[in-house]
CSV table of C-alpha atoms and ligand atoms in Angstrom, one decimal:
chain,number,residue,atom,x,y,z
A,21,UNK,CA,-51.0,-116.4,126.8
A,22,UNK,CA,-47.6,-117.7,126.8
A,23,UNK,CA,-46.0,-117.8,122.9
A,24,UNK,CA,-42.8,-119.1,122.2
A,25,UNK,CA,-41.8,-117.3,119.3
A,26,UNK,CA,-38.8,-118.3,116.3
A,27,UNK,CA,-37.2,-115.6,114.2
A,28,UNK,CA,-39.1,-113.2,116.5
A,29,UNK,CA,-36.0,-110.8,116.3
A,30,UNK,CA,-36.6,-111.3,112.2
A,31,UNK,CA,-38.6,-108.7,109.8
A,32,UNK,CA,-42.0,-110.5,109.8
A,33,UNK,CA,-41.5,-112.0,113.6
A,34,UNK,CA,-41.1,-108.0,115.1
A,35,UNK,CA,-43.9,-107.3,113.7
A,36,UNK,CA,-45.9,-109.6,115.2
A,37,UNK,CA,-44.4,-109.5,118.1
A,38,UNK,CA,-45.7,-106.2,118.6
A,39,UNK,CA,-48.8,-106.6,118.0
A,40,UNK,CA,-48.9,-109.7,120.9
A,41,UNK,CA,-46.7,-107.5,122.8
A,42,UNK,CA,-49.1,-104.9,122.5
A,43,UNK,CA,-51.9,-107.4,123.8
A,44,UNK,CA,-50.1,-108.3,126.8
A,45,UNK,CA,-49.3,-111.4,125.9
A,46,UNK,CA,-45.8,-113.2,127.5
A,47,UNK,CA,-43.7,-113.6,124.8
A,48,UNK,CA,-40.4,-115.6,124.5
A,49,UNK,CA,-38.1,-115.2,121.3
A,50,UNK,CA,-35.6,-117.9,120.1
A,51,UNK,CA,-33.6,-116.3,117.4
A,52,UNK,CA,-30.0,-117.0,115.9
A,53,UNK,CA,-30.0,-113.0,115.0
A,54,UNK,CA,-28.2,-114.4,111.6
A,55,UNK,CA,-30.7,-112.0,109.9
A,56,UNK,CA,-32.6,-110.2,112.6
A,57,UNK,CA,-31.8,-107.8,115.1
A,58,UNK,CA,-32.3,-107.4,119.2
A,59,UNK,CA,-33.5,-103.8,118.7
A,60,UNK,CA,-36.4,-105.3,116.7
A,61,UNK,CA,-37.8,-107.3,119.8
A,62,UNK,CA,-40.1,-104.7,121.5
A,63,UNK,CA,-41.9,-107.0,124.0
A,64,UNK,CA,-40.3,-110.2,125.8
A,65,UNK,CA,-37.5,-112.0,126.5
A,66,UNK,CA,-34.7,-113.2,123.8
A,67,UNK,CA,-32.9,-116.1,123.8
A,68,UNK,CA,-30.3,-116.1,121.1
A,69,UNK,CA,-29.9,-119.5,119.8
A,70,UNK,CA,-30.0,-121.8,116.9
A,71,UNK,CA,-33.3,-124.3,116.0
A,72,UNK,CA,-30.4,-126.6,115.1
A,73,UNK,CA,-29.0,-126.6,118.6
A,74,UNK,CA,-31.6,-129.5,120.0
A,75,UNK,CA,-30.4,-129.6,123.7
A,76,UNK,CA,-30.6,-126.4,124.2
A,77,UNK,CA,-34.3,-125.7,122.4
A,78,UNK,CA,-36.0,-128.5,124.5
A,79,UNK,CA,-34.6,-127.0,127.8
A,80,UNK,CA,-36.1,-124.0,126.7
A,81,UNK,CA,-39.4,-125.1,125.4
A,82,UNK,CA,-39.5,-127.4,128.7
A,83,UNK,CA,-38.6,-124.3,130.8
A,84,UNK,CA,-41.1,-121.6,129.3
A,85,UNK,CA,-43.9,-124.2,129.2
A,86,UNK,CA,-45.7,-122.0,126.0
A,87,UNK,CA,-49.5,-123.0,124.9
A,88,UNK,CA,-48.8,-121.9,121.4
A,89,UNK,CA,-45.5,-121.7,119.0
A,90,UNK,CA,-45.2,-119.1,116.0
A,91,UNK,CA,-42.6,-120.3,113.9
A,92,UNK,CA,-40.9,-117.4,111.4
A,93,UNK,CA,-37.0,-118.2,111.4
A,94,UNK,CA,-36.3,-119.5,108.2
A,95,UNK,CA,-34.7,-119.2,105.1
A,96,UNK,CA,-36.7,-117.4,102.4
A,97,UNK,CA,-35.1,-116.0,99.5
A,98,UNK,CA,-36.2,-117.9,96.5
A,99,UNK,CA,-33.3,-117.4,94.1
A,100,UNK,CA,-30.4,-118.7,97.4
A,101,UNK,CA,-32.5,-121.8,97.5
A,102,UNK,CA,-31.9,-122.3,93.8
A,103,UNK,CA,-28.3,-122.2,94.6
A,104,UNK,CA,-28.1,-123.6,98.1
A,105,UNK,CA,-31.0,-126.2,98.1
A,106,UNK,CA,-29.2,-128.2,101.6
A,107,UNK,CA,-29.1,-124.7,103.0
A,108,UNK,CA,-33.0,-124.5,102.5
A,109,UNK,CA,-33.3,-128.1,103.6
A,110,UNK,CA,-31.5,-127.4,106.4
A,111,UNK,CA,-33.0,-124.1,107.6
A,112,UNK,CA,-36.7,-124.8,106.9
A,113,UNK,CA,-37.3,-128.6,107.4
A,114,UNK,CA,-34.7,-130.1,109.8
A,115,UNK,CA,-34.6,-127.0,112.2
A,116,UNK,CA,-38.5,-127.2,111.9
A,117,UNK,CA,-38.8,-130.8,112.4
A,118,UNK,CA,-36.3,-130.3,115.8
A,119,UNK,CA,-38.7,-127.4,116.8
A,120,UNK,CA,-42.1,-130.0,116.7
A,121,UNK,CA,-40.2,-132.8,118.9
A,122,UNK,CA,-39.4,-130.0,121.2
A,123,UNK,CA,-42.4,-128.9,121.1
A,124,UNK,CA,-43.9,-132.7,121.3
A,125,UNK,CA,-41.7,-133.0,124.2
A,126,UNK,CA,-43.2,-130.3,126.1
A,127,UNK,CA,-46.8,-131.6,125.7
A,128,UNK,CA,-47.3,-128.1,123.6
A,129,UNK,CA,-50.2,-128.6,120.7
A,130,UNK,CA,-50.7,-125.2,118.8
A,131,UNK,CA,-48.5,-124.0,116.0
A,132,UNK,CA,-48.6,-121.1,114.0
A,133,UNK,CA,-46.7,-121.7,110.6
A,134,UNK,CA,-45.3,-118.9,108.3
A,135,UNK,CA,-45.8,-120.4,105.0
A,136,UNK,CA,-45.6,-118.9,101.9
A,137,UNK,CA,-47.1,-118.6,98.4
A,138,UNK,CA,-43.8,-119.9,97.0
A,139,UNK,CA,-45.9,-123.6,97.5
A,140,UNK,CA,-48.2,-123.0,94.6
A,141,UNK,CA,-45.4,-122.6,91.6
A,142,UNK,CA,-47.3,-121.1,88.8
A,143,UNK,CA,-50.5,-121.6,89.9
A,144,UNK,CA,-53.2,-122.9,87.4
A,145,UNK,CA,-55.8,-120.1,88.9
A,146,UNK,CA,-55.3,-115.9,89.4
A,147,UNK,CA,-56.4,-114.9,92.1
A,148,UNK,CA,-55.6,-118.6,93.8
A,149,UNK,CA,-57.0,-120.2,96.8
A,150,UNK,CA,-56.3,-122.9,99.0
A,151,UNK,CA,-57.3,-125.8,96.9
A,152,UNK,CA,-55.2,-125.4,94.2
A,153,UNK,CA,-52.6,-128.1,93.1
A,154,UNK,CA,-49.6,-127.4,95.5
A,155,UNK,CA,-46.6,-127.5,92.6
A,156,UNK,CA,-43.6,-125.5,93.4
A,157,UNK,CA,-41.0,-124.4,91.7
A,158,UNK,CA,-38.0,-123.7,93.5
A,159,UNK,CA,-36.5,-125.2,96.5
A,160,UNK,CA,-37.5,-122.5,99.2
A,161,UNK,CA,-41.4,-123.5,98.0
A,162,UNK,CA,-40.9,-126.7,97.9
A,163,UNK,CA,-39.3,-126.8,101.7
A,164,UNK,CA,-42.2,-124.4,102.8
A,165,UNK,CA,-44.5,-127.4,101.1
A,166,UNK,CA,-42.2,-130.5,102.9
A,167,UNK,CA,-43.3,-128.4,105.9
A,168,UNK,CA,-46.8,-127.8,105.4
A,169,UNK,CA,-47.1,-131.9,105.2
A,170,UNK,CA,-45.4,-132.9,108.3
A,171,UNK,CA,-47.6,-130.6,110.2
A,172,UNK,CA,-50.7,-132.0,108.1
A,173,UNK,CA,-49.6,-135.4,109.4
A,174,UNK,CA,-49.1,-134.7,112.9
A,175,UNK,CA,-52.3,-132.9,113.2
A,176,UNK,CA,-53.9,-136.2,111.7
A,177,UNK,CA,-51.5,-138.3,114.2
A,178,UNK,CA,-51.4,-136.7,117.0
A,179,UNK,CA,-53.1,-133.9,119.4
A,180,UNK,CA,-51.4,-131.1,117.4
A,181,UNK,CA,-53.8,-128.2,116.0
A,182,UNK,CA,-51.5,-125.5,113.5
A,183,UNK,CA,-52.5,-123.0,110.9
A,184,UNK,CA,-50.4,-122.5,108.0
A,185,UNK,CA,-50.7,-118.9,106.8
A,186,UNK,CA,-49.0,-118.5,102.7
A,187,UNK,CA,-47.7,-115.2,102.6
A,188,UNK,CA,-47.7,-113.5,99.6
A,189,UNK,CA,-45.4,-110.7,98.9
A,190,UNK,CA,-45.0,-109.1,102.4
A,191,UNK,CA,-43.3,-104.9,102.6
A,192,UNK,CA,-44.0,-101.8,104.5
A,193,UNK,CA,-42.9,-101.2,107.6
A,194,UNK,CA,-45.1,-100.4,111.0
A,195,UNK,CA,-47.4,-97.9,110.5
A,196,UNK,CA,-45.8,-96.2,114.0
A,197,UNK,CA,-42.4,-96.1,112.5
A,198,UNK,CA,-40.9,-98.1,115.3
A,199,UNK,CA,-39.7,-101.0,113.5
A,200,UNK,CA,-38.6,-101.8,109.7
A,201,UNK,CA,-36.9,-104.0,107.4
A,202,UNK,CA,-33.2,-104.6,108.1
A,203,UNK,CA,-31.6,-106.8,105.6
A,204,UNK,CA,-27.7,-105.7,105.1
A,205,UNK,CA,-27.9,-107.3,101.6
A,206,UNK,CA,-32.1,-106.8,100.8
A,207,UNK,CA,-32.9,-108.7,98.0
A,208,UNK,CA,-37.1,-107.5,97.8
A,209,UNK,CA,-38.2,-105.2,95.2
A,210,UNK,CA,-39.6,-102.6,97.4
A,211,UNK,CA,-36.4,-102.0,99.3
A,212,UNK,CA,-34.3,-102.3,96.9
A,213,UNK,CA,-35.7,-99.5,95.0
A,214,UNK,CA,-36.1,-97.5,98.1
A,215,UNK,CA,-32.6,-97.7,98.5
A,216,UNK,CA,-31.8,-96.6,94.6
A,217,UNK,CA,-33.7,-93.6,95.7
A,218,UNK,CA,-32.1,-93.4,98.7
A,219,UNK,CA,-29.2,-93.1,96.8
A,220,UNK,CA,-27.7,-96.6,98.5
A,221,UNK,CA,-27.6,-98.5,95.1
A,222,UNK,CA,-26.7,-97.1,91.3
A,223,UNK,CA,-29.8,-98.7,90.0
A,224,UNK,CA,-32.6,-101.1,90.2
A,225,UNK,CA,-32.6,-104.2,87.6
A,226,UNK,CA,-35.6,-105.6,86.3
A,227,UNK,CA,-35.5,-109.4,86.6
A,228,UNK,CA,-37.1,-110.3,83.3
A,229,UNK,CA,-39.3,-108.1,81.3
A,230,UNK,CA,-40.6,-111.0,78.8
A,231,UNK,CA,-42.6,-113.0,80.9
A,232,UNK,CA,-46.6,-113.5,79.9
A,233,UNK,CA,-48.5,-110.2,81.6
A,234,UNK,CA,-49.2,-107.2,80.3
A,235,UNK,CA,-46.0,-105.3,80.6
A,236,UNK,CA,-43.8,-108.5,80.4
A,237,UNK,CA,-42.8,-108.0,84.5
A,238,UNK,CA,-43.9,-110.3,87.0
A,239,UNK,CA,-46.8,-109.6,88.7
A,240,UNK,CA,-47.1,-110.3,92.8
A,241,UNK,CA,-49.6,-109.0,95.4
A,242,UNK,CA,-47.7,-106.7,97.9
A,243,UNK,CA,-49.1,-106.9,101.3
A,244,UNK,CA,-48.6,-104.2,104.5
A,245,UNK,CA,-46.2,-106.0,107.1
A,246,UNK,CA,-48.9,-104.6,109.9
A,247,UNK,CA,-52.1,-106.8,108.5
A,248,UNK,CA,-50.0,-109.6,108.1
A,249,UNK,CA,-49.0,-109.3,111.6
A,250,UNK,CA,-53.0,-108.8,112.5
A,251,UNK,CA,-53.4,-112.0,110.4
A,252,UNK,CA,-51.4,-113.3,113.2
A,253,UNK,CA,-53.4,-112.6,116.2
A,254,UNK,CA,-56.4,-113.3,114.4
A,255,UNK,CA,-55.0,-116.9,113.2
A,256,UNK,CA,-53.8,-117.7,116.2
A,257,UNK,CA,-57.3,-116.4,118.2
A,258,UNK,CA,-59.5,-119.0,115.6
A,259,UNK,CA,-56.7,-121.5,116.2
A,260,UNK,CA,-56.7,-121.4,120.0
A,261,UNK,CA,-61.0,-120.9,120.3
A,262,UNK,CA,-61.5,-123.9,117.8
A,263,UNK,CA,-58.2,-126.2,117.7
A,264,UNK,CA,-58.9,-126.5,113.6
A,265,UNK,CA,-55.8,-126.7,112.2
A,266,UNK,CA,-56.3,-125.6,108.6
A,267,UNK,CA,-53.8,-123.4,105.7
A,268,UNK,CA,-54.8,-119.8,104.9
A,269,UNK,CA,-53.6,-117.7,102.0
A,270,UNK,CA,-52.4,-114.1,103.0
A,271,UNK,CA,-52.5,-111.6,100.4
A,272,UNK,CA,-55.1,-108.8,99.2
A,273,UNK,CA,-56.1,-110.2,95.7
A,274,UNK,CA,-54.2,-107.2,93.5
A,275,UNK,CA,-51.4,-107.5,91.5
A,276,UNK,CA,-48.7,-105.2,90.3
A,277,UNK,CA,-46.1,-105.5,87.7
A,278,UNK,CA,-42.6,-104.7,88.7
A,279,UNK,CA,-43.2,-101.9,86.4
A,280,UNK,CA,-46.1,-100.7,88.8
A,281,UNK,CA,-44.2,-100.8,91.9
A,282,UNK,CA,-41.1,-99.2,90.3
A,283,UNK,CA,-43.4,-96.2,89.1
A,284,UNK,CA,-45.4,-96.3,92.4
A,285,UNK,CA,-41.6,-95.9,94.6
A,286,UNK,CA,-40.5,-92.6,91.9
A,287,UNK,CA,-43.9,-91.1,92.9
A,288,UNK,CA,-44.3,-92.0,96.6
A,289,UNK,CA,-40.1,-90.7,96.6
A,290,UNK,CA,-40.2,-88.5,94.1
A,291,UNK,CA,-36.6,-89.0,93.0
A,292,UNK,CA,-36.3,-90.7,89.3
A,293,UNK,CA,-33.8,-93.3,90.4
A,294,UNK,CA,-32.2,-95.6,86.8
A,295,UNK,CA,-33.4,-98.4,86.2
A,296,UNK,CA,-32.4,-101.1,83.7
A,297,UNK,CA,-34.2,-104.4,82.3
A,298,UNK,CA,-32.1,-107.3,83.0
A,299,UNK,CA,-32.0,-111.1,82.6
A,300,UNK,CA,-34.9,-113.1,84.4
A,301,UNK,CA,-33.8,-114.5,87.9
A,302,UNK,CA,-33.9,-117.8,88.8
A,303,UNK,CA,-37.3,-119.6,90.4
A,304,UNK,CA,-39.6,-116.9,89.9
A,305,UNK,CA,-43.3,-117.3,89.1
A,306,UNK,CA,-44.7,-115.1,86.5
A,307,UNK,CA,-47.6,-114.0,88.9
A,308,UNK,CA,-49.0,-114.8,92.2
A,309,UNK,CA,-52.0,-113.3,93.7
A,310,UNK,CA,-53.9,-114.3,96.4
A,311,UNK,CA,-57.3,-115.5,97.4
A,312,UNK,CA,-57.9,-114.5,101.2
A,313,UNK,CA,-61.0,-115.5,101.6
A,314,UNK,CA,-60.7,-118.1,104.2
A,315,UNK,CA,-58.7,-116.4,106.3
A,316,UNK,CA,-61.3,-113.5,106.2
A,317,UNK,CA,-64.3,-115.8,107.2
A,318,UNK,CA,-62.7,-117.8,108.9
A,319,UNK,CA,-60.6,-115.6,112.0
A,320,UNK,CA,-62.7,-112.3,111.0
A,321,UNK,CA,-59.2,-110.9,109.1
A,322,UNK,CA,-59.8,-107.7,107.9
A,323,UNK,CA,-56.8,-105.6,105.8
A,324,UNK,CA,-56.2,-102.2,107.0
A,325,UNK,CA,-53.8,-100.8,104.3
A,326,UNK,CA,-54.5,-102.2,101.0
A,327,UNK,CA,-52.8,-99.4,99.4
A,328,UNK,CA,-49.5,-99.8,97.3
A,329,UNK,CA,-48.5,-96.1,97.8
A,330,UNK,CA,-49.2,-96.7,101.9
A,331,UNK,CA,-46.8,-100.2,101.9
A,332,UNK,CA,-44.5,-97.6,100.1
A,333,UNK,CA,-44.7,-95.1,101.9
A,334,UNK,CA,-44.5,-96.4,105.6
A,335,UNK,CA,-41.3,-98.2,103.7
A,336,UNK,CA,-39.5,-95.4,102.8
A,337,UNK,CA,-40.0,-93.3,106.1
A,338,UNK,CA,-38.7,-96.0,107.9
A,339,UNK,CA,-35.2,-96.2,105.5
A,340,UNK,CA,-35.0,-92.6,106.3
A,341,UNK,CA,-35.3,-92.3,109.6
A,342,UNK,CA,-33.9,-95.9,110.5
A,343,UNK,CA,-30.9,-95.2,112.0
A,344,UNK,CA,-31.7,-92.7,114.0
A,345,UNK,CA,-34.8,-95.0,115.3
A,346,UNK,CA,-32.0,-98.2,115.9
A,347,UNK,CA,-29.8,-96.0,117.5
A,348,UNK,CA,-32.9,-95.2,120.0
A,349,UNK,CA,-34.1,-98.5,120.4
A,350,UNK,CA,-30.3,-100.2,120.8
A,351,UNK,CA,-29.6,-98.1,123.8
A,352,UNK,CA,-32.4,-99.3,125.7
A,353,UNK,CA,-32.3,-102.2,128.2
A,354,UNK,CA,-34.0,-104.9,127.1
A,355,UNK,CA,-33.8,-108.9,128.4
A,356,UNK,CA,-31.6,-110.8,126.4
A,357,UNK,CA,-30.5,-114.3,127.2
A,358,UNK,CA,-27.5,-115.6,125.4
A,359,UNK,CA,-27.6,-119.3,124.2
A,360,UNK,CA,-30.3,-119.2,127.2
A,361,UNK,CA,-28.0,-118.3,130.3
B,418,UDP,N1,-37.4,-108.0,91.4
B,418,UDP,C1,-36.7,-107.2,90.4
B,418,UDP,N2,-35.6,-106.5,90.9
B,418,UDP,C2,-35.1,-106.6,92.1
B,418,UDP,C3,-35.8,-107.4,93.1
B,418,UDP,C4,-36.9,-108.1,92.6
B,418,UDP,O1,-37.1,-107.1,89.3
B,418,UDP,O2,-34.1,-105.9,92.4
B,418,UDP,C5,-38.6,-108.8,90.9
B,418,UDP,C6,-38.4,-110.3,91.2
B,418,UDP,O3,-37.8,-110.9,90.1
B,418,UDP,C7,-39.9,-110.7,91.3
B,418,UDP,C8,-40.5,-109.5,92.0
B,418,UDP,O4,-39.6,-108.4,91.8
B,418,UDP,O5,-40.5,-110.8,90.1
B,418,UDP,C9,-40.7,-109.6,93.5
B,418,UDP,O6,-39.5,-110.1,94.0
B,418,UDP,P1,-39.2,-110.1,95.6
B,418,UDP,O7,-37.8,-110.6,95.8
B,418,UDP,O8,-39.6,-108.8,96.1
B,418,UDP,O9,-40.3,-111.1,96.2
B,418,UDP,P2,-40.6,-112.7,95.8
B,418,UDP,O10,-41.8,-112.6,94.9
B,418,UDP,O11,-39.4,-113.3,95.2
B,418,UDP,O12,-40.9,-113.3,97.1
């Protein structure tokens, strides 16, 4: 099938691409590489260009002709979007809303939407599913909500079929070691406290240690980067057999403190890195855990590495080796189409 893929060159979007890659799939990657890289790309063609950049976007769309879009680039740290909402607004719902007209141009109808648990806020039920009261609480969540809507509305309106899929807290890397997470400033947990054991950062802070759980850290549920990217394939399968556009929670239904995950990355590393409790950063949610039942009866999802010390692990072999593995994958020739020429 042909997929025209957004932030394809990003953490999440190689993932997945591999995996469709993988299934012989023709894959076409629009990416602005502001945060991802061309060595991530391991199957397809990349165009490097911005969702803002209109003309050039519906000569593409037009030109590849796709039967389904997965849409990844976007903005998505929660505490920027505190400071730089129009960024946010920007990123996530203009570029988004210049990505459907091209899309509604090209007479293409399926849409595969990362969304994130960021829409539920402090959610009113642990673990929480798809029905609860959408509230959230910082501007990234409400922009992933904004979005959520106007596909919502165009499915109602028009003959447009999507699936929304909420990620909840997303780490790892792939299980092969091929691929990893590439952030020059990371701002996630997990990474950051690889790199404090990597030696790559004095110490980890702890952003806020009085919040209402059992060891005063937020809690989140950590899932592997590979079964969100079989979430994927398997969304986009139900979507394409059944053209029912529907929102799907993405998560394994565990949480862990900060304190877990900081005690699970000394054991996985075994280096005692310093840590030290600091003030509480703005826009985050005490705890978010997910409900993935839909998703599981739904497209048949079924997690593979529900494992914190496994998410670590596959982590921290990929900061070790990394870039050694970029250097590898840099020096091959891939196709890669500037601003599409
Ligand atoms: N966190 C922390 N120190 C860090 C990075 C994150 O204490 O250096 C906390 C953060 O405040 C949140 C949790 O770890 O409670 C997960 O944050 P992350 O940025 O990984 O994901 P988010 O839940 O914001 O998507």
């Amino acid at each position: 099938m042909k997929i025209f893929v957004t932030g394809g060159a990003g953490y999440i979007g190689s993932h997945v691409i591999k995996e469709l890659g993988r299934e012989g799939h023709d894959l076409l990657v629009f990416d602005n590489l502001s945060t991802g890289h061309e060595w991530a790309v391991l199957y397809g063609k990349l165009i490097t260009g911005d969702l803002s950049d209109k003309l050039l976007l519906n000569e593409v769309m037009k030109e590849f002709r796709p039967e389904a879009v997965i849409h990844f680039a976007a903005s998505i740290q929660v505490e920027e979007s505190v400071r730089e909402p129009m960024l946010y607004y920007k990123n996530n719902i203009n570029n988004t809303l210049n990505l459907l007209e091209a899309m509604r141009a090209a007479e293409v109808k399926n849409f595969l939407y990362s969304s994130s648990a960021a829409v539920y806020g402090i959610p009113v039920k642990v673990p929480v599913d798809e029905t609860v009261e959408l509230r959230p609480i910082n501007p990234y969540g409400t922009t992933k909500e904004v979005g959520e809507s106007i596909l919502r509305d165009m499915s109602v309106a028009h003959d447009f079929h999507y699936i929304a899929l909420r990620y909840f807290n997303v780490a790892g890397a792939d299980v092969q070691g091929r691929i990893g997470q590439a952030y020059s400033k990371p701002t996630h947990l997990i990474t950051r406290a690889l790199k404090c054991a990597k030696g790559e950062a004095k110490k980890l802070s702890i952003y806020g240690t009085d919040y209402p759980t059992t060891d005063g850290t937020c809690v989140r549920d950590y899932i592997h980067i590979d079964d969100i990217a079989s979430a994927h394939v398997q969304a986009l399968a139900y979507l394409m057999d059944t053209g029912e556009s529907d929102v799907m929670n993405c998560g394994y239904g565990h949480g862990f403190s900060v304190r877990d995950v900081v005690s699970a990355v000394k054991k996985v590393t075994a280096i005692n890195f310093p840590v030290e409790e600091a003030e509480r950063r703005a826009g985050d949610p005490p705890v978010i855990v997910a409900d993935s039942g839909k998703l599981k009866a739904k497209t048949g999802w079924e997690p593979r590495h529900n494992d914190l010390e496994f998410i670590i692990r596959t982590a921290w072999e990929w900061e070790l080796n990394s870039v050694r593995k970029i250097k590898v994958l840099s020096s091959k020739a891939r196709t890669v189409i500037r601003n599409g020429h």
